[in-house]
Coordinates of C-alpha atoms in Angstrom, one line a residue:
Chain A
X62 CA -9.8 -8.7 8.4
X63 CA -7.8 -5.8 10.1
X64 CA -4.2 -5.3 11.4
X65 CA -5.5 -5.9 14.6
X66 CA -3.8 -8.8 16.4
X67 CA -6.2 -12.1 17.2
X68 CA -5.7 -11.0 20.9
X69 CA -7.8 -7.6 20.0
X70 CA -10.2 -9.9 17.8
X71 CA -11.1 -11.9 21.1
X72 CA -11.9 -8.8 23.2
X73 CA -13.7 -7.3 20.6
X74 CA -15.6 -10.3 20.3
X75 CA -16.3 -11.1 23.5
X76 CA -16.7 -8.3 25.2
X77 CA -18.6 -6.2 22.5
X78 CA -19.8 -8.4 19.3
X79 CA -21.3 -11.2 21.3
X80 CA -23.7 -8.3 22.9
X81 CA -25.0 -7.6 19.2
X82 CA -25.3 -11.4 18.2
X83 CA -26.0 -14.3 19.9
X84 CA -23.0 -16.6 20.5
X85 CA -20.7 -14.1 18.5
X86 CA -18.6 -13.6 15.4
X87 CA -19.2 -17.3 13.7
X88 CA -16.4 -16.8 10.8
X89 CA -13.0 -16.1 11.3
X90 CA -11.8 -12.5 12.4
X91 CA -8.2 -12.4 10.8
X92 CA -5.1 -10.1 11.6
X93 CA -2.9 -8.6 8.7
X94 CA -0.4 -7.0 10.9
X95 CA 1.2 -4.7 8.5
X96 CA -1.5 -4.7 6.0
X97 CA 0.2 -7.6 3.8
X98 CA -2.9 -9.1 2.4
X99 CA -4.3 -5.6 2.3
X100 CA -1.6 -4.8 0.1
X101 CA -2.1 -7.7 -2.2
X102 CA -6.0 -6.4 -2.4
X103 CA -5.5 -2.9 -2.8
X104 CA -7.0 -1.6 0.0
X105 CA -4.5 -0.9 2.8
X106 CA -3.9 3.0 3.5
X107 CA -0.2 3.5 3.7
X108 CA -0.5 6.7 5.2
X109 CA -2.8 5.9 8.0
X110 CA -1.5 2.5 8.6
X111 CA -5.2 0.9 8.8
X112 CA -7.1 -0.8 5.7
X113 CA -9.9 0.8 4.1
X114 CA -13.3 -0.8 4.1
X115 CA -13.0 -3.2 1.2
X116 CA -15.2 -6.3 0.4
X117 CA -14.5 -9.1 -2.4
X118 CA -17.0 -11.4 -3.4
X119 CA -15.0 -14.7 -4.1
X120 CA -16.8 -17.7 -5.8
X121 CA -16.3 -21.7 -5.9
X122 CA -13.7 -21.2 -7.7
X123 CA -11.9 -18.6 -6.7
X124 CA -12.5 -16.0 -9.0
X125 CA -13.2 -12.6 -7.7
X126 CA -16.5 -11.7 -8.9
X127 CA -17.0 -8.4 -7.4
X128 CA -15.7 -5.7 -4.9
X129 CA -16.4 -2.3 -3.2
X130 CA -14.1 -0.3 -1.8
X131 CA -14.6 2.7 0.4
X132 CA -13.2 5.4 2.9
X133 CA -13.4 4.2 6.5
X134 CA -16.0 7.1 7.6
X135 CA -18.9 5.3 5.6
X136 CA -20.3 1.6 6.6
X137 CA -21.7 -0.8 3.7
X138 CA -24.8 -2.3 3.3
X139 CA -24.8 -6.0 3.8
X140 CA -28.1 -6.1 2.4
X141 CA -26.8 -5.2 -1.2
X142 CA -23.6 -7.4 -0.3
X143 CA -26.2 -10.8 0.2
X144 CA -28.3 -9.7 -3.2
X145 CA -25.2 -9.7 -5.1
X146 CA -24.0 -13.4 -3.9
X147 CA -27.4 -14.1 -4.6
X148 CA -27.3 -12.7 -7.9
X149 CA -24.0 -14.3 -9.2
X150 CA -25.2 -17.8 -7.7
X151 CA -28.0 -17.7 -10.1
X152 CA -26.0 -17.0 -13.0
X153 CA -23.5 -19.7 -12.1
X154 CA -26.5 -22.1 -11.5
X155 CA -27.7 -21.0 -15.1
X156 CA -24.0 -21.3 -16.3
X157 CA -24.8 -17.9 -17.8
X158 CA -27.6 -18.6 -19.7
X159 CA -29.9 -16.1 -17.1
X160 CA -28.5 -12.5 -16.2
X161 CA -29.9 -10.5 -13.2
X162 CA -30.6 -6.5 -14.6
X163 CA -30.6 -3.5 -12.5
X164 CA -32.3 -3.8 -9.4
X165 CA -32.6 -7.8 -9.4
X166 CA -33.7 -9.6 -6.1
X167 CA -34.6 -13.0 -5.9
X168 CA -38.1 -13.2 -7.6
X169 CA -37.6 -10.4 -10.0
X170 CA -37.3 -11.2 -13.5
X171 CA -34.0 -12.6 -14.9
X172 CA -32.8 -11.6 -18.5
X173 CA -32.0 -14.5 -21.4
X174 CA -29.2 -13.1 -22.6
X175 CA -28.9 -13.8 -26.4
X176 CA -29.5 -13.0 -30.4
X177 CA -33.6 -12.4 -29.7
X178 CA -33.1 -10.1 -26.7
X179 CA -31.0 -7.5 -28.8
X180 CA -33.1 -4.3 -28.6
X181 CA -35.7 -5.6 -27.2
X182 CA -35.0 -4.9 -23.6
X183 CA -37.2 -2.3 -23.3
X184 CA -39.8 -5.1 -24.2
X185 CA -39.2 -7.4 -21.3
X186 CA -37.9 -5.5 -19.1
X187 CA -39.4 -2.3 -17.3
X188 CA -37.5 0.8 -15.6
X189 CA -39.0 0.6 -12.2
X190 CA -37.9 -2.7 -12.0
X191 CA -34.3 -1.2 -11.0
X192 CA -35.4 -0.1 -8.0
X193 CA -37.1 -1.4 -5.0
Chain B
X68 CA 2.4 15.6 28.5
X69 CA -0.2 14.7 26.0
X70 CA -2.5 16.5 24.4
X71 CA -6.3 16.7 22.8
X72 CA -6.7 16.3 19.4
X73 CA -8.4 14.9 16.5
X74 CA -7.4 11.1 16.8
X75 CA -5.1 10.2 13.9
X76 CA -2.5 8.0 13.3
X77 CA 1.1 7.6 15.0
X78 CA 4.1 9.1 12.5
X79 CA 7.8 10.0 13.7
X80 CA 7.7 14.4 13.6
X81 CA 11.1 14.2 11.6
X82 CA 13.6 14.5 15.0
X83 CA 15.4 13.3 18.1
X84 CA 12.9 14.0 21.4
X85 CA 13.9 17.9 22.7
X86 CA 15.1 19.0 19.6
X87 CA 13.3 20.7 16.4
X88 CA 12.2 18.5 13.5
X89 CA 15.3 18.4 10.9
X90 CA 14.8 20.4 7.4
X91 CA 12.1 19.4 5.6
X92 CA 13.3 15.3 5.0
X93 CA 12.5 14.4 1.7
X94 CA 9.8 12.2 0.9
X95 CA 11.2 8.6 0.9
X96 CA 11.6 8.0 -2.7
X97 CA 12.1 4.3 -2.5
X98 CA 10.8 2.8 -5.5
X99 CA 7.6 1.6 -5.0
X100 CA 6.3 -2.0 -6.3
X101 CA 4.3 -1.8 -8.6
X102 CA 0.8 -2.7 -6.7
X103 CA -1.3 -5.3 -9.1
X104 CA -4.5 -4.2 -8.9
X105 CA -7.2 -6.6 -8.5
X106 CA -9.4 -7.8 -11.1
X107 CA -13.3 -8.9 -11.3
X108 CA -13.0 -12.6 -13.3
X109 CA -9.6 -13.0 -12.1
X110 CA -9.0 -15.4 -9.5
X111 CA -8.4 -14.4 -6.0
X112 CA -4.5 -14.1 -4.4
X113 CA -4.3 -16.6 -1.8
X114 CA -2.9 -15.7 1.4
X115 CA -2.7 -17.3 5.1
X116 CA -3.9 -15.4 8.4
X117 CA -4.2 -16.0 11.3
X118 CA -7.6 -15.1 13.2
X119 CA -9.9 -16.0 16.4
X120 CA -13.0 -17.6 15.6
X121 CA -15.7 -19.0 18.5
X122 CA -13.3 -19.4 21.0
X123 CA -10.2 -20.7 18.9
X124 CA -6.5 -18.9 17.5
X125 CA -6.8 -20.2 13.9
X126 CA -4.9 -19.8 11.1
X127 CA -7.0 -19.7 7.7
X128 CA -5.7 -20.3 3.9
X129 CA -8.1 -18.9 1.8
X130 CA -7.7 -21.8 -0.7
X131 CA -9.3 -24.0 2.3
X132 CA -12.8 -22.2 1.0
X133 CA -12.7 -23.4 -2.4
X134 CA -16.0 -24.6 -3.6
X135 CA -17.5 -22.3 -1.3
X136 CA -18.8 -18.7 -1.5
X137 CA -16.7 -16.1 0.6
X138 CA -17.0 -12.7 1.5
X139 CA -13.7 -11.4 2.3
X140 CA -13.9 -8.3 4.3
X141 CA -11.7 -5.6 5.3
X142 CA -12.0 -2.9 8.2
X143 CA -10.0 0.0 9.4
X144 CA -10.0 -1.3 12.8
X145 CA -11.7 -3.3 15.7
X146 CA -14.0 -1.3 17.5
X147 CA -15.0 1.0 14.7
X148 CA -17.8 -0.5 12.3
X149 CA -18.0 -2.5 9.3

């Protein structure tokens, strides 16, 4: 989503995106023309008139689960954005009864939160394991 | 007419065309909403867009995604990245 009409999605898509992927953008490219939604999320510069690079992590049922937020000069990393979805669909899957700790990725060990794990982290659960 | 410069964003320069900038105008002091900030656990504010997707204008509700995942994403404008 940008304030970029649909008319400015379509040429971006076809005449750019659909050069980096096959068959182009799949999901919806939406317009906020006056940053209205951007508003409602926080993350639409007054000043410069354009939205910052924000992303919210909505679940089944519409709860915001998570969101980043930065400064137009500096891209994300999608990668982190897909271990994160993966991340709270195991908890919800679980219904809470597995947490993912620093540095989870699908495979890694999952926590149990709970009266027997209180200080005794450091037991199960090893430093390295927060990074890749 | 125009010149080179850092790109940046369009703003009036405070006058008529062919005449110098007014004093100093004060800072519009409109009171400003109070913005709600969002929340993590708190559910999402709903809102209606309209978009291009695959060859289509559509308009999208974000309650149409219910009991799905979404990744809502905002940019600063087409052409740039993400």
């Amino acid at each position: 989503m940008s304030i970029d009409s649909m008319f400015v999605h379509k040429m971006w898509n076809d005449d750019e995106l659909s050069k980096m992927v096959e068959g182009g953008i799949p999901f919806p490219m939406l317009s906020d023309a006056g940053g209205k939604v951007g508003s409602l999320y926080g993350v639409y510069d007054e000043t410069a008139g354009v939205e910052n690079r924000g992303r919210f992590l909505i679940d089944p049922g519409g709860v915001i689960q998570g969101f980043e937020v930065l400064t137009p000069p500096v891209g994300r990393n999608v990668n982190e954005t897909i271990r994160q979805i993966q991340a709270f669909q195991l908890v919800r899957e679980t219904q809470g009864g597995e947490a993912t700790p620093s540095g989870w990725r699908p495979g890694k060990k999952t926590l149990k939160p709970g009266i027997d794990l209180v200080g005794k982290v450091w037991e199960v659960w090893k430093t390295e394991e927060a990074f890749d | 007419m125009s010149e080179e410069a850092e790109v940046g964003c369009a703003r009036p320069t405070g006058g008529p065309v062919g005449e110098e900038p007014a004093e100093q105008q004060q800072e519009q002091t409109q009171p400003q909403e109070v913005k709600k900030m969002i929340t993590v656990g708190q559910k999402a504010p709903d809102f209606v867009a309209p978009g291009y997707q695959k060859g289509n204008f559509v308009n999208v509700k974000l309650s149409d995604y219910l009991r799905k995942w979404v990744v809502l994403c905002f940019y600063p404008g087409d052409f740039t990245f993400v």
